[in-house]
mmCIF file of C-alpha atoms and ligand atoms in Angstrom:
data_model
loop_
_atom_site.group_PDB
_atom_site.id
_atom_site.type_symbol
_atom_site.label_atom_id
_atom_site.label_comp_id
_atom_site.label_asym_id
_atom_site.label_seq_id
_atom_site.Cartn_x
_atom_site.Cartn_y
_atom_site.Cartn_z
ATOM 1 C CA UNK A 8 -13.621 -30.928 8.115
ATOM 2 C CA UNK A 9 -16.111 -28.398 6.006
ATOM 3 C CA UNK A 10 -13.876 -26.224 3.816
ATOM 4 C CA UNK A 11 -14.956 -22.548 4.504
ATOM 5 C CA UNK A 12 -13.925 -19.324 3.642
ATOM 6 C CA UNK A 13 -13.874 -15.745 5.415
ATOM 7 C CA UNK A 14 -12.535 -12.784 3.321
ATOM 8 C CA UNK A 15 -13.892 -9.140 3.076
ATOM 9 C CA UNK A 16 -13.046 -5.404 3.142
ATOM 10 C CA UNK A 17 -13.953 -2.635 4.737
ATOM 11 C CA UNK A 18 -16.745 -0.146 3.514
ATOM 12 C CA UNK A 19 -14.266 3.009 3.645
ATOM 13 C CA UNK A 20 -14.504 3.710 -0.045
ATOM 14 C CA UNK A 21 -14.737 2.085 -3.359
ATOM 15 C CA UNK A 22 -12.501 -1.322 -4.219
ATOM 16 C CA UNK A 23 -9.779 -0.542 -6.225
ATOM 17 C CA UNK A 24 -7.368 -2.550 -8.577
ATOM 18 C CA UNK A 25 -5.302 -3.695 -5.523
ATOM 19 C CA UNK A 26 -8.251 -5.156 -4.096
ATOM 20 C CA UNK A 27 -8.874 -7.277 -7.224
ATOM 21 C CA UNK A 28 -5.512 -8.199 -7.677
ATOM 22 C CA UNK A 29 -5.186 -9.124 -4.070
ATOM 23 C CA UNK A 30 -8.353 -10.844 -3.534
ATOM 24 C CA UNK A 31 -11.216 -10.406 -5.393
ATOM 25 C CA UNK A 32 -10.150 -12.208 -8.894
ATOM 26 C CA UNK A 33 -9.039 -15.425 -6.762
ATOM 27 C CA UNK A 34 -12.128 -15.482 -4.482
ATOM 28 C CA UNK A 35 -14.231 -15.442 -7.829
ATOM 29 C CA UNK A 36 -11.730 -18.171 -9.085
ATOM 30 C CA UNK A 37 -12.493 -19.900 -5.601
ATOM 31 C CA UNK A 38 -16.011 -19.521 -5.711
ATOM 32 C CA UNK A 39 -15.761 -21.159 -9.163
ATOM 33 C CA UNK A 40 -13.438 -23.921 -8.373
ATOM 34 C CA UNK A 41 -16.185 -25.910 -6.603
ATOM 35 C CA UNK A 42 -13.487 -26.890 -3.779
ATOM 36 C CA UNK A 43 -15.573 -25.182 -0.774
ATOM 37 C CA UNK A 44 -18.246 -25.825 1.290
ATOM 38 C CA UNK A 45 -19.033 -22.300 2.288
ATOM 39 C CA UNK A 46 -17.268 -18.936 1.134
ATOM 40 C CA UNK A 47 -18.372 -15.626 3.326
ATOM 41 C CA UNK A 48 -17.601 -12.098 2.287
ATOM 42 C CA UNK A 49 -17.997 -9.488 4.829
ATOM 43 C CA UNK A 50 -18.311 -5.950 4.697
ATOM 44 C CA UNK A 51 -16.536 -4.789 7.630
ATOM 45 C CA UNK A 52 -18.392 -1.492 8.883
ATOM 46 C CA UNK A 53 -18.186 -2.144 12.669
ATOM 47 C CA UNK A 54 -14.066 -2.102 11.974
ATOM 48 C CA UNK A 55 -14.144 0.443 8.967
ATOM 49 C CA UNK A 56 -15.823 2.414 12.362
ATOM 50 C CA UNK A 57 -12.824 1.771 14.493
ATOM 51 C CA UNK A 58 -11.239 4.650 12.645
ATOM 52 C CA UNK A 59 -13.793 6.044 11.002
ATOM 53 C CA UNK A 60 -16.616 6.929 13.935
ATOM 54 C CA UNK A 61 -16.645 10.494 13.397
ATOM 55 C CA UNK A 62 -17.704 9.955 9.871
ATOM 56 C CA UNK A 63 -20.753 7.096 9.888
ATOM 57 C CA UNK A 64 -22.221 8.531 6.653
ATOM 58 C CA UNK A 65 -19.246 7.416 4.698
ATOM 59 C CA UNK A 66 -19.066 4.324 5.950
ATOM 60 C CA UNK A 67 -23.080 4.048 5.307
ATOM 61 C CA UNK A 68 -22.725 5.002 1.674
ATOM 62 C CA UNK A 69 -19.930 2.305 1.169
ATOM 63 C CA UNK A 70 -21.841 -0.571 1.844
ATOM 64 C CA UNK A 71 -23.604 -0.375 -0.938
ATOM 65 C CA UNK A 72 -20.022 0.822 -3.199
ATOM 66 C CA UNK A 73 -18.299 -2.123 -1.610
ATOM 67 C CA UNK A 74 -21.396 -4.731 -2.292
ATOM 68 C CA UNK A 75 -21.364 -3.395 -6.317
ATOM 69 C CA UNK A 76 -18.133 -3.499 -6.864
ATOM 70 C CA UNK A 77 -18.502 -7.548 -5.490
ATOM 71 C CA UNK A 78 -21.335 -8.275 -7.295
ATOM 72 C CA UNK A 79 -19.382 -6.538 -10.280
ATOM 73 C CA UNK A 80 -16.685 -8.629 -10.420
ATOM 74 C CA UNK A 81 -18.412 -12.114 -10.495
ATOM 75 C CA UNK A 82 -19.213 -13.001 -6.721
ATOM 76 C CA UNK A 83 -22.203 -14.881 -7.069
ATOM 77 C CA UNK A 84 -24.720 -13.994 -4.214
ATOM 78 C CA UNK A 85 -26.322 -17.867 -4.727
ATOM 79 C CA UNK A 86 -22.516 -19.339 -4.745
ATOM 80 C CA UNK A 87 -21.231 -16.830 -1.790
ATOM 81 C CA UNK A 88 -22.842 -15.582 1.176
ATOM 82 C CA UNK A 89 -21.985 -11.819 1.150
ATOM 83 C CA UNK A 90 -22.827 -10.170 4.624
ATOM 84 C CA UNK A 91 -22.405 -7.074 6.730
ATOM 85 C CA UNK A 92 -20.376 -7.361 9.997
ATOM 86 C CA UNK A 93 -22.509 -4.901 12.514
ATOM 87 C CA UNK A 94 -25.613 -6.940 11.697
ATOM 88 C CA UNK A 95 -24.236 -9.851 13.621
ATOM 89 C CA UNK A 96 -24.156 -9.228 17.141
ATOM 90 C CA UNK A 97 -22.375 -12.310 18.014
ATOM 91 C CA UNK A 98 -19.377 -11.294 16.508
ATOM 92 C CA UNK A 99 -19.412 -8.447 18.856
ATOM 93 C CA UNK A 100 -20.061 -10.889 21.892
ATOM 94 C CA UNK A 101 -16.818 -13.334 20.883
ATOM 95 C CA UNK A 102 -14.341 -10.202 20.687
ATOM 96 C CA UNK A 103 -15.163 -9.811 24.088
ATOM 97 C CA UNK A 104 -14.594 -13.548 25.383
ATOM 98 C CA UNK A 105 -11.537 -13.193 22.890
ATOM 99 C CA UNK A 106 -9.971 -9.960 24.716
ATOM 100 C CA UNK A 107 -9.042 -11.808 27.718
ATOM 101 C CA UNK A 108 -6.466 -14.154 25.551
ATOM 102 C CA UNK A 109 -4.460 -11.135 23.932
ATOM 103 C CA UNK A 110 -2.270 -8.892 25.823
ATOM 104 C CA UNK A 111 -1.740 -5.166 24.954
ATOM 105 C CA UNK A 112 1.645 -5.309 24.480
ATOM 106 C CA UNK A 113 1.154 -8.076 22.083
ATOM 107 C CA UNK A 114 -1.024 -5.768 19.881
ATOM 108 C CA UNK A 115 0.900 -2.929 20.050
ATOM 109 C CA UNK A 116 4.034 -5.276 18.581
ATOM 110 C CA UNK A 117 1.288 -6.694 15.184
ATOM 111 C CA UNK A 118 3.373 -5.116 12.350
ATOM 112 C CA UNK A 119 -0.224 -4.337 10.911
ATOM 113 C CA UNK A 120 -1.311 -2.174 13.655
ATOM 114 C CA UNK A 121 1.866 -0.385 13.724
ATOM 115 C CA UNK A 122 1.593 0.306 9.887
ATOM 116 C CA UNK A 123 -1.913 1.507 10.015
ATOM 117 C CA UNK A 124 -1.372 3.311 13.478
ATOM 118 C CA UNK A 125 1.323 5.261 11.395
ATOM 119 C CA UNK A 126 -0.844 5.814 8.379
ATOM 120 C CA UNK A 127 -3.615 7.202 10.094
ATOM 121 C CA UNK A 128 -1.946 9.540 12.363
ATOM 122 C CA UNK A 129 -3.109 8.562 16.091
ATOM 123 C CA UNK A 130 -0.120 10.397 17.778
ATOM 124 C CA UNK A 131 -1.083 8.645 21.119
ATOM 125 C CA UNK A 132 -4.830 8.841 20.734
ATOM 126 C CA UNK A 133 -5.267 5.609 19.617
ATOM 127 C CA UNK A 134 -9.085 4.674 20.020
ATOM 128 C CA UNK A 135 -9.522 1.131 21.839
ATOM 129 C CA UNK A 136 -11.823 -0.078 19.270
ATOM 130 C CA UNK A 137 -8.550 0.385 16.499
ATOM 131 C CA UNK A 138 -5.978 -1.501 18.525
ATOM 132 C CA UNK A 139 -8.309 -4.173 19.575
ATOM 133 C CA UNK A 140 -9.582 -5.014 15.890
ATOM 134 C CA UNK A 141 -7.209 -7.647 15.509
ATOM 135 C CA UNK A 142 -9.460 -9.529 18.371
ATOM 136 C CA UNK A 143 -12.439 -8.600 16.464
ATOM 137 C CA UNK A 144 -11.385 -10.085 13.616
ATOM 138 C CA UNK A 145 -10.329 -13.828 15.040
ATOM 139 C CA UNK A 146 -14.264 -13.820 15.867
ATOM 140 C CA UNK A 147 -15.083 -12.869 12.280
ATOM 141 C CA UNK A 148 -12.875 -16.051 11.439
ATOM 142 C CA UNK A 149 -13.619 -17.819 14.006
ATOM 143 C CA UNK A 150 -17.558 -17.520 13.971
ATOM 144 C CA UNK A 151 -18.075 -18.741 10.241
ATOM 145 C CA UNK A 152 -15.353 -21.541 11.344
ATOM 146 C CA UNK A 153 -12.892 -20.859 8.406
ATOM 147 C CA UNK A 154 -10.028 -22.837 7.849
ATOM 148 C CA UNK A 155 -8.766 -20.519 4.612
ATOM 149 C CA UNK A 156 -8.708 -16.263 4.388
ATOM 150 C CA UNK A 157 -7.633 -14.659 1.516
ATOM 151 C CA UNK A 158 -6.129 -11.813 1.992
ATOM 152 C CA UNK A 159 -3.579 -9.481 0.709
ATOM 153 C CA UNK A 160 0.249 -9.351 2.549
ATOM 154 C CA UNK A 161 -0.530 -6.780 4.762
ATOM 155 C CA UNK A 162 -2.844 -8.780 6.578
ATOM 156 C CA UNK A 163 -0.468 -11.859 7.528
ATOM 157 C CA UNK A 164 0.306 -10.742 11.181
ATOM 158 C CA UNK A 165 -3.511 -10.203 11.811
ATOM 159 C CA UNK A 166 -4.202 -13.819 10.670
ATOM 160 C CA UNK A 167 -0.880 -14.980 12.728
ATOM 161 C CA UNK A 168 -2.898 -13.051 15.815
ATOM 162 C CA UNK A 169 -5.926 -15.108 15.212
ATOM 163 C CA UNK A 170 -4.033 -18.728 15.155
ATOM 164 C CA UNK A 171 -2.382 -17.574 18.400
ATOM 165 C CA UNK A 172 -5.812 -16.892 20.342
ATOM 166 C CA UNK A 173 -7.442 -19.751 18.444
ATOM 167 C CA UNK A 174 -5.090 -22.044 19.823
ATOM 168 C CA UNK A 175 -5.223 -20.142 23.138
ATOM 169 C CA UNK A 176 -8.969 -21.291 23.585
ATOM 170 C CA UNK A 177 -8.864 -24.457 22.621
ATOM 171 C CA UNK A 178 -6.029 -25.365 25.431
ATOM 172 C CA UNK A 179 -7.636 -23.217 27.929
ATOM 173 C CA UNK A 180 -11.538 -24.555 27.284
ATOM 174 C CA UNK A 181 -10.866 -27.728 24.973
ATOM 175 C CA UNK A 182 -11.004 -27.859 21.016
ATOM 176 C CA UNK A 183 -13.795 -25.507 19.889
ATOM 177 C CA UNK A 184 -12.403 -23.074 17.299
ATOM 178 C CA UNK A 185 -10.537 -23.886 13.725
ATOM 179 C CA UNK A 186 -7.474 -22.781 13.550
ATOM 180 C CA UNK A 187 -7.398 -20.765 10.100
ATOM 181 C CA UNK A 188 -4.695 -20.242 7.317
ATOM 182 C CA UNK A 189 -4.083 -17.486 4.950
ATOM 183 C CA UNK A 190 -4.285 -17.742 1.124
ATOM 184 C CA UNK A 191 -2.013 -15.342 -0.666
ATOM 185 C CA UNK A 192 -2.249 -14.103 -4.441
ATOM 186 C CA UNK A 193 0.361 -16.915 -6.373
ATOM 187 C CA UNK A 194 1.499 -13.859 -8.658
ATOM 188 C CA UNK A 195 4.412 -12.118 -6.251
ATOM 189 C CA UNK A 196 3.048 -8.408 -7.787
ATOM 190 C CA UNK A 197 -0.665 -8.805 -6.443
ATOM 191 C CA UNK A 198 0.318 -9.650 -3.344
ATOM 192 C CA UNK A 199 0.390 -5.723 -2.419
ATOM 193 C CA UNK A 200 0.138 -3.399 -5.414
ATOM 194 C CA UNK A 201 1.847 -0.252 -5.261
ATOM 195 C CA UNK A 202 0.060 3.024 -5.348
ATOM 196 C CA UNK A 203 -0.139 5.256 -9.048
ATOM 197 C CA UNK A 204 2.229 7.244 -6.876
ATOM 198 C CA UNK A 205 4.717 4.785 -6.035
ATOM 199 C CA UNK A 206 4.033 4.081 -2.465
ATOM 200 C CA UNK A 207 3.933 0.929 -1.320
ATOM 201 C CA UNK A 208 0.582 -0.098 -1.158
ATOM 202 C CA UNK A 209 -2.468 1.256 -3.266
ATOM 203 C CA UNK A 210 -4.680 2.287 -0.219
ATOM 204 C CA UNK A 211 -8.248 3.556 -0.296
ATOM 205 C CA UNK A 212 -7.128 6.185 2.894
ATOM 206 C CA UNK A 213 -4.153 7.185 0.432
ATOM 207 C CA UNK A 214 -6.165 8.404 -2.778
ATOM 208 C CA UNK A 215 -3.379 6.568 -5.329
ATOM 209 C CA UNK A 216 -5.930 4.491 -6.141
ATOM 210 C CA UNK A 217 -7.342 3.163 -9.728
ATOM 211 C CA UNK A 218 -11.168 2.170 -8.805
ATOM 212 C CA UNK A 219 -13.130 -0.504 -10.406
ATOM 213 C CA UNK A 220 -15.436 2.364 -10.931
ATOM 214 C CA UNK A 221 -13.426 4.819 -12.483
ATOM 215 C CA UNK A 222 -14.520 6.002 -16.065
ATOM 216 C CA UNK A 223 -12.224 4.953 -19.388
ATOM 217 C CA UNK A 224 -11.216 8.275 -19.057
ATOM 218 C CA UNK A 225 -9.984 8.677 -15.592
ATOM 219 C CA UNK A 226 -8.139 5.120 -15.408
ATOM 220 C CA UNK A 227 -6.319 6.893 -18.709
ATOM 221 C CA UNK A 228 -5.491 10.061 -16.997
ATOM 222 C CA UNK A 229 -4.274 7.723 -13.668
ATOM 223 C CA UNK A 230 -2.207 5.851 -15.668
ATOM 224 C CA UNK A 231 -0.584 8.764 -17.764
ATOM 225 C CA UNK A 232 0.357 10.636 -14.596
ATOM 226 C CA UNK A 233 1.566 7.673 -12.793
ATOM 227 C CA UNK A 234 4.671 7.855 -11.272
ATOM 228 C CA UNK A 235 7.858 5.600 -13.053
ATOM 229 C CA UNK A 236 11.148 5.533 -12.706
ATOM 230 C CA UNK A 237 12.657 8.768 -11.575
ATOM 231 C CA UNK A 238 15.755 8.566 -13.404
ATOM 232 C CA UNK A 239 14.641 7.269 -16.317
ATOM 233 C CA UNK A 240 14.518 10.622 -17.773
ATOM 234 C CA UNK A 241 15.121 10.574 -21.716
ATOM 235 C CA UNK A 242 14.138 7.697 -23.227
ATOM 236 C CA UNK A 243 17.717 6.344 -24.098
ATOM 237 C CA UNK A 244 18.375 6.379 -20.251
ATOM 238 C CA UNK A 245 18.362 2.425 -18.470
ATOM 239 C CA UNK A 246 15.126 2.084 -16.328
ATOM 240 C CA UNK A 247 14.235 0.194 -13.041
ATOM 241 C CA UNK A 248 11.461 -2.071 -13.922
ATOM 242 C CA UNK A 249 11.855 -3.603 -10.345
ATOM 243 C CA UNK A 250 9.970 -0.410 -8.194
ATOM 244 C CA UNK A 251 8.254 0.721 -11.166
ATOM 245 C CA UNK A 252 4.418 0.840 -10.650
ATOM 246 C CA UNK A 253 3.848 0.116 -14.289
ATOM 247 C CA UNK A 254 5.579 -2.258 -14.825
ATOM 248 C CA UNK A 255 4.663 -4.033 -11.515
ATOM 249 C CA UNK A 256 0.830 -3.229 -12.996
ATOM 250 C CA UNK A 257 1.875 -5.188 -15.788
ATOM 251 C CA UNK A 258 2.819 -8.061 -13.976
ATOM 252 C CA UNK A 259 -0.239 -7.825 -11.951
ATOM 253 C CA UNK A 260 -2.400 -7.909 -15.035
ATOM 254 C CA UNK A 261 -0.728 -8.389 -18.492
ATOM 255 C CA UNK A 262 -1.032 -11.680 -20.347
ATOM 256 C CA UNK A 263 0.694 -13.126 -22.936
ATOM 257 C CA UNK A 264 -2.663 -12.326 -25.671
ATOM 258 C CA UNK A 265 -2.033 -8.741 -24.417
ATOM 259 C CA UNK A 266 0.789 -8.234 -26.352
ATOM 260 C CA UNK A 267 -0.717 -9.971 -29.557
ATOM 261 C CA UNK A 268 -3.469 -7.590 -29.308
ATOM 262 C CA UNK A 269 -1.622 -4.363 -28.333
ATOM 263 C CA UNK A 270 2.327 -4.562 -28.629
ATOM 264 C CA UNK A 271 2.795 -7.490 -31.463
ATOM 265 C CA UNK A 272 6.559 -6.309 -31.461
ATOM 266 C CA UNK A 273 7.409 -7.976 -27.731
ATOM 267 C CA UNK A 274 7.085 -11.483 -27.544
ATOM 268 C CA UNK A 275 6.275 -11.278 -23.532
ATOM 269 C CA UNK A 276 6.475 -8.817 -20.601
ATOM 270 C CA UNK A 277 10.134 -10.286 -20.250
ATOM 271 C CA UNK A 278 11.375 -8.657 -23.743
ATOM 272 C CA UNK A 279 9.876 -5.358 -22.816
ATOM 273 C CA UNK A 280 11.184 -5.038 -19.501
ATOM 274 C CA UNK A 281 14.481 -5.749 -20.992
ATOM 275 C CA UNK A 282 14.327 -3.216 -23.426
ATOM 276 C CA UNK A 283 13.298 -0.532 -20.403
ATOM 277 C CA UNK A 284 16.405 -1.799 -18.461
ATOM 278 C CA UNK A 285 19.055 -1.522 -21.473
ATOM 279 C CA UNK A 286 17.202 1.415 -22.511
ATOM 280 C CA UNK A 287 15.882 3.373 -25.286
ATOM 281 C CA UNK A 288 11.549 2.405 -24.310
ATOM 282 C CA UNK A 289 10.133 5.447 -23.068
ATOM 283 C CA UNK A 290 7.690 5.743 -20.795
ATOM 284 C CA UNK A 291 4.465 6.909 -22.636
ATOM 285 C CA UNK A 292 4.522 3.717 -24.695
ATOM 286 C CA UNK A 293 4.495 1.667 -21.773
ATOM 287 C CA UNK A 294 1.859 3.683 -20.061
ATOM 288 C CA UNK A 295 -0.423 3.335 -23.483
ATOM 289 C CA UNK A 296 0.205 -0.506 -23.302
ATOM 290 C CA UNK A 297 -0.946 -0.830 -19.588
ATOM 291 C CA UNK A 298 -3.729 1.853 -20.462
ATOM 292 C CA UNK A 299 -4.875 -0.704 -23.136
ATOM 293 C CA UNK A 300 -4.679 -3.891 -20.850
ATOM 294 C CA UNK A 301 -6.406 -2.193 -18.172
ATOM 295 C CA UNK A 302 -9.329 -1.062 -20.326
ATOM 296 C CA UNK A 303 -9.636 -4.606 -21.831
ATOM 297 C CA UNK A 304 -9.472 -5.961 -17.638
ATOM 298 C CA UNK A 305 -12.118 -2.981 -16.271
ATOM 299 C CA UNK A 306 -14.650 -2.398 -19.056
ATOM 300 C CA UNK A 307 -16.987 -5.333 -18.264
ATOM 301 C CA UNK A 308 -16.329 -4.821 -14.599
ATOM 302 C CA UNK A 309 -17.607 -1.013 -15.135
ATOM 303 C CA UNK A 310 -20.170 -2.314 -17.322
ATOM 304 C CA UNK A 311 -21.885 -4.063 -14.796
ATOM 305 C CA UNK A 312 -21.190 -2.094 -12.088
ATOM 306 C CA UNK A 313 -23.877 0.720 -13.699
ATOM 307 C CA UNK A 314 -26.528 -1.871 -14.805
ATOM 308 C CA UNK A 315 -26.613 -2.941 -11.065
ATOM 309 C CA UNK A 316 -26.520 0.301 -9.548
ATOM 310 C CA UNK A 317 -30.011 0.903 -11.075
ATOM 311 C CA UNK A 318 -31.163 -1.088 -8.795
ATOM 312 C CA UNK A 319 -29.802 -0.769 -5.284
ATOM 313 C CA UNK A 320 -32.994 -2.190 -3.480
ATOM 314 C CA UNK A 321 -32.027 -5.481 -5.004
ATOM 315 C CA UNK A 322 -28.591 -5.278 -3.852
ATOM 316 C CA UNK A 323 -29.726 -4.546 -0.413
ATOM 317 C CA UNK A 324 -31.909 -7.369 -0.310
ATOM 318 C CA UNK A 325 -28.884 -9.469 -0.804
ATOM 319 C CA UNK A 326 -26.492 -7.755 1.673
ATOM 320 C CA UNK A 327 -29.767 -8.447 4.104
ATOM 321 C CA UNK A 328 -30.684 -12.368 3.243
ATOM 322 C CA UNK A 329 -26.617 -13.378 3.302
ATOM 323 C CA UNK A 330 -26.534 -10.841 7.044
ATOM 324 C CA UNK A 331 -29.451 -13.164 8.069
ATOM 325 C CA UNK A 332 -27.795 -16.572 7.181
ATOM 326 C CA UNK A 333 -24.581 -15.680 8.708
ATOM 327 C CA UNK A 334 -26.327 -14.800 11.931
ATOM 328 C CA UNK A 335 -27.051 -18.112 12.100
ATOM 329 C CA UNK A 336 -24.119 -19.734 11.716
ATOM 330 C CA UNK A 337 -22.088 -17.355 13.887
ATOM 331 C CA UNK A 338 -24.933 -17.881 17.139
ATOM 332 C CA UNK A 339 -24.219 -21.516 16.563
ATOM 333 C CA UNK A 340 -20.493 -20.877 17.030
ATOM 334 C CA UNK A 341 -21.401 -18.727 19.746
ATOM 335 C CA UNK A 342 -23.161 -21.353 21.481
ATOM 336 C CA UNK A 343 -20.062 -23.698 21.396
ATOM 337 C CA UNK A 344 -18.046 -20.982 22.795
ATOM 338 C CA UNK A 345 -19.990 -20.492 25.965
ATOM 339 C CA UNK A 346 -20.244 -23.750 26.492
ATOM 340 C CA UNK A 347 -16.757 -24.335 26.359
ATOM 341 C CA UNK A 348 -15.881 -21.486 28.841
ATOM 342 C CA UNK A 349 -19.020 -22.953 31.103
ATOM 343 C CA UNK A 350 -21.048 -20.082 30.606
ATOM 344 C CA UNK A 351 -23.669 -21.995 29.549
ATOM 345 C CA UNK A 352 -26.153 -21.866 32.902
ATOM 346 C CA UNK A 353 -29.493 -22.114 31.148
ATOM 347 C CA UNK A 354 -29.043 -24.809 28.473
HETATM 348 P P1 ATP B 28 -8.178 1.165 4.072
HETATM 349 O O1 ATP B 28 -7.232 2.203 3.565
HETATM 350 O O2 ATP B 28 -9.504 1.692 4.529
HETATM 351 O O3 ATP B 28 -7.542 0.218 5.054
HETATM 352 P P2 ATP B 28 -7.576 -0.680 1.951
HETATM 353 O O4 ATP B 28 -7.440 -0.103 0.584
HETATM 354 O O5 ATP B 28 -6.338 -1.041 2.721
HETATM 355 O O6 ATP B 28 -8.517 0.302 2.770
HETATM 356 P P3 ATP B 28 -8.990 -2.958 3.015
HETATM 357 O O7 ATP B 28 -10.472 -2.963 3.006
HETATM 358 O O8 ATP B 28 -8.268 -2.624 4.292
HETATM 359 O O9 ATP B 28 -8.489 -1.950 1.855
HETATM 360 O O10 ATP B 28 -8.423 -4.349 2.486
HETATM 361 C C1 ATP B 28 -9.257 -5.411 2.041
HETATM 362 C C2 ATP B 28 -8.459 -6.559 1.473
HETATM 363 O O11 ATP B 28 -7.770 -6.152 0.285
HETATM 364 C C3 ATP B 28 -7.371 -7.102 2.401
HETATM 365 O O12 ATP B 28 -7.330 -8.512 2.257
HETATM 366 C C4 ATP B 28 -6.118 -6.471 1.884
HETATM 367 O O13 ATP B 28 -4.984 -7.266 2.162
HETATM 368 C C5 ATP B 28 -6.378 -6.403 0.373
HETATM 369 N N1 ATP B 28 -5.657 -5.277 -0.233
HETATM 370 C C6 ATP B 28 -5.854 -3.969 0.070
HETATM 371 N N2 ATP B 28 -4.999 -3.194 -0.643
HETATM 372 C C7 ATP B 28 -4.248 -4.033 -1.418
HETATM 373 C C8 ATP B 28 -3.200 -3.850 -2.374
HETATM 374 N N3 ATP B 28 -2.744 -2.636 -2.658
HETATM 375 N N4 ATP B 28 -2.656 -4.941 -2.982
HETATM 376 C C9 ATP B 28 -3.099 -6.180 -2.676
HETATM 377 N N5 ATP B 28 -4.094 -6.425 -1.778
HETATM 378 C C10 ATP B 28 -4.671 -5.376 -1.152
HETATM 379 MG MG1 MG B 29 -6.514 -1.640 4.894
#
């Protein structure tokens, strides 16, 4: 069996440092790792829509955000087909053959609805299009037949809704569809960074976010203001390092040549987290160490972020050749799944 990947985000603002610790520094890693036969990144607009259909223009002008801040961070358009969801009207076609497997009471119980329903605010007037998205994205999966998705935590109980209607078909019209698995981040603290204000998850629709875009100066300003340990209040006071953004920032990004460089006087992360704990470390000196390890991480990223976004037509061309290809492949899926659920008459 082909070794294929489906990841991608949705187009409802910038990627932030959540999203690369998450999943866009292993999909480069994968990309690089030669172990795939296919990897497909998707910009999902027709689901960023789901929520956001009163506001198309934003959702518009973060295709092109979304497909920099990819291109930005090493995804290789020649290695990895990068491709926008509402250009592929197949997809569109399987979520509808899909519907019939889920009920609604089973997608009113995904702990990832629930969380989102919650975030956004809904109170009851939930559009169809949001609480069906799960369905609409098994055929995402489904269409480009991938066996792996990396994703971030958050997503597990969509991807445990997609094995349940894969398996679904294939006992109701015979084996057709992969079942797929998730691939989490191995490092426990990317698996859902916090927000620079302590909530739980750094979320686009939040605004805690550090973005691969931001300037030197406004990742310094985020991280100065970011919110600690609320009872570590004079510096001889014990800290929690456990629930402390920075510190879980550090884990998500620190390295053992960072403190060579920057803070010579810890020998790891370990040391300095100790020192926070037993007290006596304030806060500011942390916050300049992670302000220093984050420039070192971001600069390049930023760097060629700009140079490409001198040149959008290019970009587009991209977003519009990998759109093509995946068309393709998902009509050829397609085609299987009709003929599986004998809807087939004219072949
Ligand atoms: P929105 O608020 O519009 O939902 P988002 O910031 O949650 O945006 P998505 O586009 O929904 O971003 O998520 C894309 C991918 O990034 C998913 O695989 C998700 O799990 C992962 N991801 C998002 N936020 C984080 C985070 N804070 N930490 C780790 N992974 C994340
Ligand atoms: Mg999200």
């Amino acid at each position: 069996m082909k070794k294929i990947i489906l990841t991608g985000d949705r187009p409802t603002g910038r990627l932030h440092i959540g999203h690369y610790v998450g999943s866009l520094r292993s999909r480069v890693e994968l990309q690089e790792s030669g172990a795939y036969d296919e990897i497909n990144i998707m910009i999902a607009d027709a689901q960023a829509l789901t929520d956001n259909f009163d506001n198309p223009d934003k959702v518009r002008a973060n295709i092109l955000e979304v497909a920099l801040d990819y291109l930005a961070c090493g995804i290789a358009p020649e290695k990895a087909t990068i491709l926008i969801q509402s250009q592929i009207p197949e997809l569109t076609e399987l979520t509808f053959y899909y519907m019939n497997l889920v009920t609604l009471s089973r997608l009113e119980r995904n702990p990832t609805v629930k969380a989102e329903l919650k975030l956004r605010n809904f109170e009851g007037n939930i559009p169809m299009g949001f609480l069906t998205y799960p369905v609409s994205q098994t055929a995402d999966i489904t269409a480009f037949r991938a066996d792996t998705v990396p994703v971030g935590e958050d997503q597990l109980p969509m991807l445990e809704q997609a094995r349940e209607i894969v398996r679904s078909f294939n006992a109701l019209y015979g084996e057709t569809l992969v079942e797929p698995k998730a691939l989490l981040a191995q490092n426990k603290a990317c698996l859902r960074l916090p927000g620079t204000d302590g909530k739980a998850k750094m979320s686009k629709s939040l605004g805690n976010c550090i973005y691969l875009a931001d300037s030197a100066d406004e990742i310094r300003q985020k991280i100065m203001s970011m919110y600690t340990d609320p009872n570590h209040i004079q510096v001889s006071d014990p800290g929690n390092t456990r629930d402390n953004p920075v510190f879980l920032y550090l884990d998500a990004f620190s390295s053992p040549a960072h403190f060579e460089r920057y803070l010579p006087e810890y020998a790891s992360l370990d040391e300095l987290k100790a020192h926070y704990e037993r007290g006596g470390l304030g806060d500011v000196k942390v916050k300049k160490f992670l302000n220093n390890v984050l420039q070192e991480v971001l600069a390049p990223i930023r760097e060629k972020r700009e140079k490409l976004a001198k040149d959008p037509g290019t970009v587009m061309a991209i977003l519009k050749k990998g759109s093509e290809k995946a068309r393709e492949t998902a009509a050829a899926t397609l085609s299987d799944v009709k003929r599986a659920m004998k809807i087939d008459y004219f072949a």
